[in-house]
Coordinates of C-alpha atoms and ligand atoms in Angstrom, one line a residue:
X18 CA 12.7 -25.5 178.1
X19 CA 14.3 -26.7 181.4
X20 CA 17.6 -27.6 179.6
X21 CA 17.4 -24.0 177.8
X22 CA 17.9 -22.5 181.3
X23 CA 20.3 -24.7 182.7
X24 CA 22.3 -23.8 179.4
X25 CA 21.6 -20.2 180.4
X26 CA 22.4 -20.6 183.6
X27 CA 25.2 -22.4 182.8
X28 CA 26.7 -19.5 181.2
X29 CA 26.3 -16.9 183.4
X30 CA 28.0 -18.5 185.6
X31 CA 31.0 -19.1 182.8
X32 CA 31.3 -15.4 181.8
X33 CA 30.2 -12.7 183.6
X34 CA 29.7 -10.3 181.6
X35 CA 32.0 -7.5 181.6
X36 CA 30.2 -5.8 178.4
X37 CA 27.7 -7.1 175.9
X38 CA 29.9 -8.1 173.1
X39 CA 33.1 -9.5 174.6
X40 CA 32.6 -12.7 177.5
X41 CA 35.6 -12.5 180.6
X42 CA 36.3 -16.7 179.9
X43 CA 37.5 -18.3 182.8
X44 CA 39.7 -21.7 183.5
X45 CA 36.4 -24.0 182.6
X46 CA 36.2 -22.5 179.3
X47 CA 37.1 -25.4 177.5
X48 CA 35.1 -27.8 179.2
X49 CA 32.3 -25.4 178.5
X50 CA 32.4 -24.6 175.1
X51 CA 30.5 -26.2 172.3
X52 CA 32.5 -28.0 170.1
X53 CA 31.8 -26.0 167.1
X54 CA 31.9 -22.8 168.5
X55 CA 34.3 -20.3 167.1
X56 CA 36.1 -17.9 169.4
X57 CA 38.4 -14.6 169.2
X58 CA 40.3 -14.5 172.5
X59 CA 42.8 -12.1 174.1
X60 CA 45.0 -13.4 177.1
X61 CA 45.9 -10.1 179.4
X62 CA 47.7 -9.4 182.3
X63 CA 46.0 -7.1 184.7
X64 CA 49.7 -4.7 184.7
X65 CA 50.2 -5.4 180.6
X66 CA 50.0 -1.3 179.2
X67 CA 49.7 -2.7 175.9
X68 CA 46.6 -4.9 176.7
X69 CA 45.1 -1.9 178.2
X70 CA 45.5 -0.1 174.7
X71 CA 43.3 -2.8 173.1
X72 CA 40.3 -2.9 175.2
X73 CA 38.5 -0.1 173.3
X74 CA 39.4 -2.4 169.8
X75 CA 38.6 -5.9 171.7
X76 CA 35.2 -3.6 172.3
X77 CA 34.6 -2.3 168.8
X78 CA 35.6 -5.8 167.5
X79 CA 33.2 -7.6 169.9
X80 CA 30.1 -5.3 168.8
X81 CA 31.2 -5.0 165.0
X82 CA 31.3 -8.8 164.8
X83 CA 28.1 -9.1 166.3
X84 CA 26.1 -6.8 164.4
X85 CA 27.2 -8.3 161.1
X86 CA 25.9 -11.8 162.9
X87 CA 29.1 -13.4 162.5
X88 CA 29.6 -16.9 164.0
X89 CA 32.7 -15.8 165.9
X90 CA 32.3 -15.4 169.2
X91 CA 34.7 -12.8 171.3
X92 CA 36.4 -13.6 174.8
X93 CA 39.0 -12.3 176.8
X94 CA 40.9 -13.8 179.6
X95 CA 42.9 -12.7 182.7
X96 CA 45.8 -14.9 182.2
X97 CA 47.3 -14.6 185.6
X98 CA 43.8 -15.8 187.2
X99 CA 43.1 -18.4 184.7
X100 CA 46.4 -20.1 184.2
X101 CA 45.0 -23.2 182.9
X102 CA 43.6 -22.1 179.9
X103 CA 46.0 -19.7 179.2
X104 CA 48.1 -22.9 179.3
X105 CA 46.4 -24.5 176.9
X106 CA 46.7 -21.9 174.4
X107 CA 50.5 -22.1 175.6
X108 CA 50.7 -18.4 176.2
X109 CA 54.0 -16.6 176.8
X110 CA 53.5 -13.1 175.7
X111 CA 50.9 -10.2 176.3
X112 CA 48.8 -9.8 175.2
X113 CA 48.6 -12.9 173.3
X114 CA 45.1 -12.7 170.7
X115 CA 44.5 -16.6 169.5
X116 CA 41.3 -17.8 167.6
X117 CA 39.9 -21.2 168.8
X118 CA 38.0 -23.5 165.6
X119 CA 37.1 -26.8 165.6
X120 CA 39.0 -27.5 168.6
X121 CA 42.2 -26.1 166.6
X122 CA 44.1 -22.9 167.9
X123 CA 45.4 -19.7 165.5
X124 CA 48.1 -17.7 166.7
X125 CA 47.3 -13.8 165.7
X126 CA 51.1 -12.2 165.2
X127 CA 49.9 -9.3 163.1
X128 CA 49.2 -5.8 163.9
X129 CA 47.1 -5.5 167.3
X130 CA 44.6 -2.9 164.9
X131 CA 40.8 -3.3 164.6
X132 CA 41.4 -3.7 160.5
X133 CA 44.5 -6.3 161.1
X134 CA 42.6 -8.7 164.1
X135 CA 39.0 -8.0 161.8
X136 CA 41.4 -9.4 158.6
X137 CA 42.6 -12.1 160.5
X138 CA 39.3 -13.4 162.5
X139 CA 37.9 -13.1 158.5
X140 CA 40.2 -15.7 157.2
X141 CA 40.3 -18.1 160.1
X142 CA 36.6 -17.8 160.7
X143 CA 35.6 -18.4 157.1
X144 CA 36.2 -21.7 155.1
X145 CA 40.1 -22.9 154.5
X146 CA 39.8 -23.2 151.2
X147 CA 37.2 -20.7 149.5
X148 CA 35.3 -21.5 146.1
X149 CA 35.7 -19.3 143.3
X150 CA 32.5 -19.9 141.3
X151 CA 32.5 -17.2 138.4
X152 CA 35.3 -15.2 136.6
X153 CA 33.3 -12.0 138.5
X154 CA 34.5 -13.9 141.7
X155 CA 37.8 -14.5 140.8
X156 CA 38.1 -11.3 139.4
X157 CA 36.9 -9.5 143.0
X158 CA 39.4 -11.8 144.9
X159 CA 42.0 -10.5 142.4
X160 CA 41.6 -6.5 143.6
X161 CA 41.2 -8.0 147.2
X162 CA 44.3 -9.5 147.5
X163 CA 48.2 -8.9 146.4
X164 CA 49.2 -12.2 146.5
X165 CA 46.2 -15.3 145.5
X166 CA 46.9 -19.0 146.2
X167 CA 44.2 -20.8 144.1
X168 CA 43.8 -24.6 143.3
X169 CA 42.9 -25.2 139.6
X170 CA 41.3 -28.7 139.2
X171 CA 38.9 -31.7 140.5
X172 CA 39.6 -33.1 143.6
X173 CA 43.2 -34.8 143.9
X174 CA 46.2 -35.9 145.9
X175 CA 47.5 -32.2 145.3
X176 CA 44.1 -30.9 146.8
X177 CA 44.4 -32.7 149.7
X178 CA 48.3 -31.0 150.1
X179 CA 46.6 -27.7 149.2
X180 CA 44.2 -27.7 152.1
X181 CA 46.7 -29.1 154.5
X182 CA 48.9 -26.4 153.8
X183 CA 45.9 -23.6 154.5
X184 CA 44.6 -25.4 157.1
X185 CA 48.6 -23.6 159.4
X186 CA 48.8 -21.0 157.0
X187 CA 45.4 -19.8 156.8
X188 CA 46.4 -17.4 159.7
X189 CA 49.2 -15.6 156.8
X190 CA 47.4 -15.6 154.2
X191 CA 43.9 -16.8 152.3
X192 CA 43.4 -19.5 150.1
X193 CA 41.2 -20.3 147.1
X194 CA 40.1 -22.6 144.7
X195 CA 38.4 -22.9 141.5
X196 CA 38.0 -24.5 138.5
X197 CA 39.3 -24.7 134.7
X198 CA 36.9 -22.4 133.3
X199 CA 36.2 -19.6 135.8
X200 CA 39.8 -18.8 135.1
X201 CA 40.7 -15.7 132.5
X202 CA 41.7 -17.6 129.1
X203 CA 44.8 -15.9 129.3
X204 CA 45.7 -17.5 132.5
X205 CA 47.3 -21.3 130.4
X206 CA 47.7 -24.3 132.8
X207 CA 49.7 -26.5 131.0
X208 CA 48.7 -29.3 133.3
X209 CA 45.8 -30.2 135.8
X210 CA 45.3 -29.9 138.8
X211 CA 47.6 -27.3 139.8
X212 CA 48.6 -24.6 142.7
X213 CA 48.8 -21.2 141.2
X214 CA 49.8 -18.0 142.7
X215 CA 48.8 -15.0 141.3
X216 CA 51.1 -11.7 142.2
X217 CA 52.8 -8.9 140.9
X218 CA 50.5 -8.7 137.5
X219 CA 51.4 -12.6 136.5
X220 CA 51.0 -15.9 138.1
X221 CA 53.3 -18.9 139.0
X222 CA 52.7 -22.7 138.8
X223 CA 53.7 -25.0 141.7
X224 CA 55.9 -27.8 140.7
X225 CA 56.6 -30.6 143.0
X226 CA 59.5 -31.1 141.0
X227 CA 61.0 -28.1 141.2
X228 CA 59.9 -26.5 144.2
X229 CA 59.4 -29.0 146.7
X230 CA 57.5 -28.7 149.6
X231 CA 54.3 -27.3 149.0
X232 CA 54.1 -25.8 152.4
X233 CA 57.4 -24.1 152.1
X234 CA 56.7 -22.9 148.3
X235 CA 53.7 -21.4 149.6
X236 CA 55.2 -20.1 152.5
X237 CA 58.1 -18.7 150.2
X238 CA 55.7 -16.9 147.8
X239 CA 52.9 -15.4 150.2
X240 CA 55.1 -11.9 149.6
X241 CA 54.7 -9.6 146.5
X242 CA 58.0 -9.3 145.0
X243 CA 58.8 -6.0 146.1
X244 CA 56.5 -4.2 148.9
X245 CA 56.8 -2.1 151.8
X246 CA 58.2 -4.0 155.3
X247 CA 57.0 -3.6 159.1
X248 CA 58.5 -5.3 162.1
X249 CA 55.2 -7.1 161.5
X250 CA 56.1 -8.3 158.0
X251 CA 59.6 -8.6 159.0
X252 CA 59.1 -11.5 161.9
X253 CA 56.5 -13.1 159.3
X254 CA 59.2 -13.4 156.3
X255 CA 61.7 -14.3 158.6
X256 CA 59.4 -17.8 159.8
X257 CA 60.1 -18.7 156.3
X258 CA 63.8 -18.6 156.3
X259 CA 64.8 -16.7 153.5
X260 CA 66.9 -13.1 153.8
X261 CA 65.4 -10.1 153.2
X262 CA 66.5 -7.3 150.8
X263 CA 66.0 -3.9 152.5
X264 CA 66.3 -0.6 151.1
X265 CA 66.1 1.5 154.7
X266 CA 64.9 4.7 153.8
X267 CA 63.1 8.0 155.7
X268 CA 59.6 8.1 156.6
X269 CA 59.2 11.0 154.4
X270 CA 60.8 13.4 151.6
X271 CA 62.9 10.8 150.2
X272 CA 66.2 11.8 149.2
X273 CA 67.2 11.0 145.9
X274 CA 69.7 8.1 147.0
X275 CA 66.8 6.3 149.3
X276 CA 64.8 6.3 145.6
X277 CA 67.6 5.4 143.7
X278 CA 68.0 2.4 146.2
X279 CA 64.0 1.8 146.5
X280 CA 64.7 1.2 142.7
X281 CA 67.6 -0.6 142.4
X282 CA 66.3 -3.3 144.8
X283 CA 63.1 -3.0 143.1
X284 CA 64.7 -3.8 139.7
X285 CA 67.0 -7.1 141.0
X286 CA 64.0 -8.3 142.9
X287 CA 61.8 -8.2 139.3
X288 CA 64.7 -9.4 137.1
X289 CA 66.5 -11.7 138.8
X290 CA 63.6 -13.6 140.0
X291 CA 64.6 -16.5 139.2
X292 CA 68.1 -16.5 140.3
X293 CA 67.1 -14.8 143.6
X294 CA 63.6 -16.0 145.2
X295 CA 64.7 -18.7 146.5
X296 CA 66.5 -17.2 148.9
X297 CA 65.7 -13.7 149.4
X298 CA 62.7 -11.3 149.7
X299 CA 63.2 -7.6 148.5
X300 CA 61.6 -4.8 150.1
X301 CA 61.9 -1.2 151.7
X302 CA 61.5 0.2 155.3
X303 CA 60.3 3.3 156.4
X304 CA 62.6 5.1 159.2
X305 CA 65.3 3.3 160.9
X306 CA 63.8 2.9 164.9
X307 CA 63.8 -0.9 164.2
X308 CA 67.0 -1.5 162.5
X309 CA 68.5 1.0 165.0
X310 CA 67.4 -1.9 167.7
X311 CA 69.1 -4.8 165.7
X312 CA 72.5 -2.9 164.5
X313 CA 72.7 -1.5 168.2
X314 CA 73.4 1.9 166.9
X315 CA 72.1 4.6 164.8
X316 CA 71.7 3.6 161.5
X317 CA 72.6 6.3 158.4
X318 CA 69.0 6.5 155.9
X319 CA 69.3 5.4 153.5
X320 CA 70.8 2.1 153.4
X321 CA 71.2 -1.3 152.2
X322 CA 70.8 -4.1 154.3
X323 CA 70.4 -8.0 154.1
X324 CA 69.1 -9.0 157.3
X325 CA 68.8 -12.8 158.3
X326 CA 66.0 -13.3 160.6
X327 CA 66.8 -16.8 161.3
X328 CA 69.6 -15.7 163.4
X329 CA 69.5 -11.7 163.6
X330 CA 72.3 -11.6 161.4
X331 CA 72.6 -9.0 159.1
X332 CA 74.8 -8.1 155.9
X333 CA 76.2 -4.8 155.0
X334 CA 77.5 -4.1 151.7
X335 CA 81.2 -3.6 151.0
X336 CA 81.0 -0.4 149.8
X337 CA 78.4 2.0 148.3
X338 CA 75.8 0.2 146.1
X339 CA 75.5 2.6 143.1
X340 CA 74.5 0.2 140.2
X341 CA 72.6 -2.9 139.7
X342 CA 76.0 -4.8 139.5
X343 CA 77.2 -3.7 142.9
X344 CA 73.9 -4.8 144.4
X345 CA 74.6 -8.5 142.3
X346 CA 77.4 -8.6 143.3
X347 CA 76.7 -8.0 147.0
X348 CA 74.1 -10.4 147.4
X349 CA 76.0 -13.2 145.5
X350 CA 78.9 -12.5 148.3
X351 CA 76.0 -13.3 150.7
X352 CA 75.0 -16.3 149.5
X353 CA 78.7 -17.5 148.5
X354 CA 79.5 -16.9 152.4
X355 CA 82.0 -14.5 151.4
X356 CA 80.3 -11.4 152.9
X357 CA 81.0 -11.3 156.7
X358 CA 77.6 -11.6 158.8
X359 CA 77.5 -9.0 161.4
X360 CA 75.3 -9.1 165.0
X361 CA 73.3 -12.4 165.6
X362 CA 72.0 -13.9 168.4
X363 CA 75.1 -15.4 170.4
X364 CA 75.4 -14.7 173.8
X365 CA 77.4 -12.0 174.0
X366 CA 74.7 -10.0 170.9
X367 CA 72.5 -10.7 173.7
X368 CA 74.5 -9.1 176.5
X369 CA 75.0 -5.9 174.1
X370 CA 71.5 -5.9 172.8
X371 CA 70.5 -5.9 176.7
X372 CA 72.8 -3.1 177.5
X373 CA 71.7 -1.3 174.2
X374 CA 68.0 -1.8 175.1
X375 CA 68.0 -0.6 179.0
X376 CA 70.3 2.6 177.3
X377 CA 67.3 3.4 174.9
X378 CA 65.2 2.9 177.3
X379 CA 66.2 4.8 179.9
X380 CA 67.7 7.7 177.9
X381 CA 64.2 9.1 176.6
X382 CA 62.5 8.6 180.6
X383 CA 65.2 10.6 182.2
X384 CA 64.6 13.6 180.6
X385 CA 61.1 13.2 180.5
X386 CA 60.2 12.2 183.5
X387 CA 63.2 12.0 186.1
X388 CA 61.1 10.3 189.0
X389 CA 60.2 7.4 186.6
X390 CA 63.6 7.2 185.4
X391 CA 65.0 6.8 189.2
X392 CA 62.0 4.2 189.9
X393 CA 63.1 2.0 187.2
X394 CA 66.6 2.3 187.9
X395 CA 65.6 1.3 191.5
X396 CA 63.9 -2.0 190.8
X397 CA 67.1 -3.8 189.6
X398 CA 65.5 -6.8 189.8
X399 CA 63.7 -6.3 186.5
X400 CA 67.0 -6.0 185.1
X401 CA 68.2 -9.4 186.1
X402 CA 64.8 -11.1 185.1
X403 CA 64.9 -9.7 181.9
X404 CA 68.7 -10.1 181.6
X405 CA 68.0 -14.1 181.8
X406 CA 64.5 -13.8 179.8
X407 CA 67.1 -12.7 177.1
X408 CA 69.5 -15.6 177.9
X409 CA 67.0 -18.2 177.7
X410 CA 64.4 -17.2 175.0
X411 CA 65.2 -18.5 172.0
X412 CA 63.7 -16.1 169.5
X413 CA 65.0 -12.7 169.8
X414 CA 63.1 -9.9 171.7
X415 CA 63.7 -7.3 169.2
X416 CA 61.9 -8.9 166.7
X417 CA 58.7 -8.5 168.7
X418 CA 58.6 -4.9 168.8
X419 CA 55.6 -3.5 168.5
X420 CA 54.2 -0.4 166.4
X421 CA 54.6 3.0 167.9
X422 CA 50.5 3.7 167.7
X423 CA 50.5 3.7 171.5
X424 CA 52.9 6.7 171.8
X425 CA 53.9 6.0 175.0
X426 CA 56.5 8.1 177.8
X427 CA 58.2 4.9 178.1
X428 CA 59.9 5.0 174.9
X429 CA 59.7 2.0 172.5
X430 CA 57.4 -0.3 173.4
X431 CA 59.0 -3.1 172.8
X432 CA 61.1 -2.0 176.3
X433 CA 57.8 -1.9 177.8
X434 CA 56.8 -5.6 176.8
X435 CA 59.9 -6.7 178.3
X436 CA 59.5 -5.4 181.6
X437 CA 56.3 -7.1 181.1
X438 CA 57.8 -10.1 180.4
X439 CA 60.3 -9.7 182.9
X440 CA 57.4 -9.2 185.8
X441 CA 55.9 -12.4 184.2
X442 CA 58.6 -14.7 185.5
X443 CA 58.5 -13.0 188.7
Ligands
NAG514 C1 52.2 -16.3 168.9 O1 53.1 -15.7 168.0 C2 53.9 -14.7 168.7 C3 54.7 -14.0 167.7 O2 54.4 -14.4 166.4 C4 54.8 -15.5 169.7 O3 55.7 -14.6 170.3 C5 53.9 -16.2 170.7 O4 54.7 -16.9 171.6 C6 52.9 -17.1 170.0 N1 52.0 -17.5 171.0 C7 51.4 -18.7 171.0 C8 50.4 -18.8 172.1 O5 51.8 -19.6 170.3
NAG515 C1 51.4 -34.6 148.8 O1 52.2 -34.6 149.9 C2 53.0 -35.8 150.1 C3 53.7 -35.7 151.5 O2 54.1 -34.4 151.7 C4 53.9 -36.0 149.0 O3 54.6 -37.2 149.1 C5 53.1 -36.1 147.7 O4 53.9 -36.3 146.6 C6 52.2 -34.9 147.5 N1 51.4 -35.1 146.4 C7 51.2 -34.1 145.4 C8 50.4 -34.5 144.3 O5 51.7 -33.0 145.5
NAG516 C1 56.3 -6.5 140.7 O1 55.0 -6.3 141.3 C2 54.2 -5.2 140.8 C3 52.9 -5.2 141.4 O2 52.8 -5.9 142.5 C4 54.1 -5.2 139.3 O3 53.5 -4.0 138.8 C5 55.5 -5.4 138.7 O4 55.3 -5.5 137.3 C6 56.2 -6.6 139.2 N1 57.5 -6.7 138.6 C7 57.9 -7.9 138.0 C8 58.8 -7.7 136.9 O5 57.5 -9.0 138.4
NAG517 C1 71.2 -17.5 158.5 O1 71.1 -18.0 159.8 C2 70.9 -19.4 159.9 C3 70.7 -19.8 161.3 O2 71.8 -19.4 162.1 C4 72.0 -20.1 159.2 O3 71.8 -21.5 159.2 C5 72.2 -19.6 157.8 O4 73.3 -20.2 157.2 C6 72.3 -18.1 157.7 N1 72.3 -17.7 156.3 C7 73.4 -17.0 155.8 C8 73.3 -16.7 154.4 O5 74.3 -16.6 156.5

């Protein structure tokens, strides 16, 4: 009884309280927590608009996750007060949303909504690998998901690699296992144990062999082969290090040429599967906000693009795509080195995308709201900071633009994380 209340006690001094469902965590956190204990944290800054935005989710996550009784506990943490932990969880960015399991921590890099954090604190909360028991089950995971990683077999050297793999890229994707007979008989193995992915209406067997690394295949084919792109799914493909194929076309009414390239890229991504996979992901992008940010002009919709993420490099074709062969034969001058690679991430890109960034920034606020405009223009010195944020940071800033959901005065958010950022190193 007496330990009960210490334990109590103990806690409200931790967290006080701010609401019900989420706990304010402070530096002692770690010390603190039980070892098994799963948490959902967000690291904010007190002057960070964007973590502002997701206090009513953190909220509605805290009190949906508790009235389901899930085991996952939600926190959030000041991390200007409580720079200790929020160096533990090495946090660079605001606000930063990590999951904390058996001592190991899950970067969240998705979409800050209730249905993309819920999705995520799903997978990570739950087992790594999850048991497939019946063909019902398999069946159900089948409409759940566009793209299945499932283990086929008893327990094995292979198994072992499976769960390794899911243990880091449990936070991309889930992963499954199950055995022999709960499979469809249509689905033939010719050999056991196996990794199979299941996509686009048929499935593929992993082959050490062939495709190496089983962390990379996996990490290669956790895309369907053709599917709609966000700057979300953008950064994730790009981790992997293949180029993306990307049909840019308008948010809405497509013109006839954006379908005729929405198909065309469509068609090489299905047919030339094997030729192309390896290296490339196809897809399509709605409007050209993003793109605009990366070419550093106003980009014509539609158009073809091969971006490389690993570098911020991006391909244009030679002329207008207007068959299947043209498209070949553009992508082959890609990989043969013979198309020239436009913008990347050399020092003078940076100095133009800093120049390119502050314009579109700026532009939008000085018509809106020309007080704002003069006060930004008057604090120079968030210029300079985020002039050598850019210098220094390795991975480029344009990549971590966020969704326009928090329709904001200050144009594109992703000018209002910098200035964030830029405070940060204040
Ligand atoms: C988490 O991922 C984001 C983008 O994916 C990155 O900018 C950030 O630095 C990462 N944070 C941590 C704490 O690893
Ligand atoms: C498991 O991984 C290790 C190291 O990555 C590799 O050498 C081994 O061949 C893999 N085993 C199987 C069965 O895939
Ligand atoms: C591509 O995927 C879609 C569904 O994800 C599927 O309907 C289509 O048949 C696939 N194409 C090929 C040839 O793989
Ligand atoms: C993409 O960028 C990476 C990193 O700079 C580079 O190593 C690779 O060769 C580039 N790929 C192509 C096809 O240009």
């Amino acid at each position: 009884m007496g330990l009960r209340m210490n334990t109590v006690l103990l806690l409200a001094m931790l967290f006080s309280s701010v609401s019900a469902f989420v706990d304010e965590l402070s530096d002692s956190f770690m010390e603190m927590k039980a070892a098994d204990d799963i948490w959902l944290i967000k690291f904010y800054a007190p002057w960070c608009t964007l973590c502002k935005e997701l206090d009513p989710i953190w909220h509605q996550i805290g009190s949906e996750l508790k009235s389901v009784g899930s085991p996952v506990n939600v926190g959030k943490t000041d991390a200007t007060i409580n720079t200790g932990l929020a160096k533990e969880f090495r946090v660079r960015n605001y606000p930063a949303i990590l999951m904390l399991k058996k001592d190991v921590k899950y970067n969240y890099s998705g979409p800050r909504t209730k249905k993309g954090i819920l999705d995520f604190v799903d997978r990570v909360g739950g087992p790594v690998v999850r048991s497939l028991r019946s063909l019902q089950l398999f069946q159900h995971a089948m409409i759940q998901h566009d793209v299945l990683f499932v283990y086929v077999g008893a327990t094995s050297q292979l198994k072992g690699n499976f769960t390794s793999a899911a243990e880091e890229l449990i936070i991309h994707t889930y992963f499954f296992s199950a055995a022999r007979d709960v499979l469809p008989k249509g689905v033939s193995l010719p050999f056991l144990p196996a990794v199979v992915v299941f996509k686009d209406g048929t499935f593929f067997t992993y082959s050490e062999e062939r495709d190496g690394d089983l962390k990379l295949w996996i990490n290669r084919e956790r895309f369907p082969n053709f599917s709609k792109i966000d700057s979300y799914t953008l950064y994730a493909m790009g981790e992997s290090g293949k180029l993306v194929v990307l049909a840019l076309v308008e948010e809405e009414n497509l013109h006839e040429q954006s379908l005729r390239y929405k198909r065309l890229v469509e068609k090489v991504a299905a047919g030339y599967r094997e030729t192309y996979s390896r290296n490339f992901y196809f897809g399509f992008m709605e409007g050209n906000d993003y793109i605009n940010g990366l070419v550093m002009g106003e980009v014509i919709l539609p158009s073809l693009f091969v971006l490389n993420l690993s570098n911020d490099g991006f391909f244009l074709p030679p002329s207008t795509i207007e068959t299947e062969q043209h498209l070949l034969d553009f992508l082959n001058g890609v990989l043969d080195g013979s198309s020239q690679c436009h913008g990347g991430n050399g020092i003078i890109q940076r100095v133009r995308r800093l120049f390119y960034n502050v314009k579109v920034t700026l532009t939008p606020v000085f018509s809106q709201a020309p007080l704002l405009g003069c006060f930004l223009v008057g604090v120079p010195l968030s210029f300079v900071a985020t002039f050598c944020y850019l210098c220094c940071k390795a991975r480029p800033t344009w990549i971590n633009e966020d969704d326009d959901e928090g329709v904001a005065l200050l144009a594109p958010s992703l000018q209002r994380r910098k200035k964030n950022t830029s405070k940060k190193s204040d």
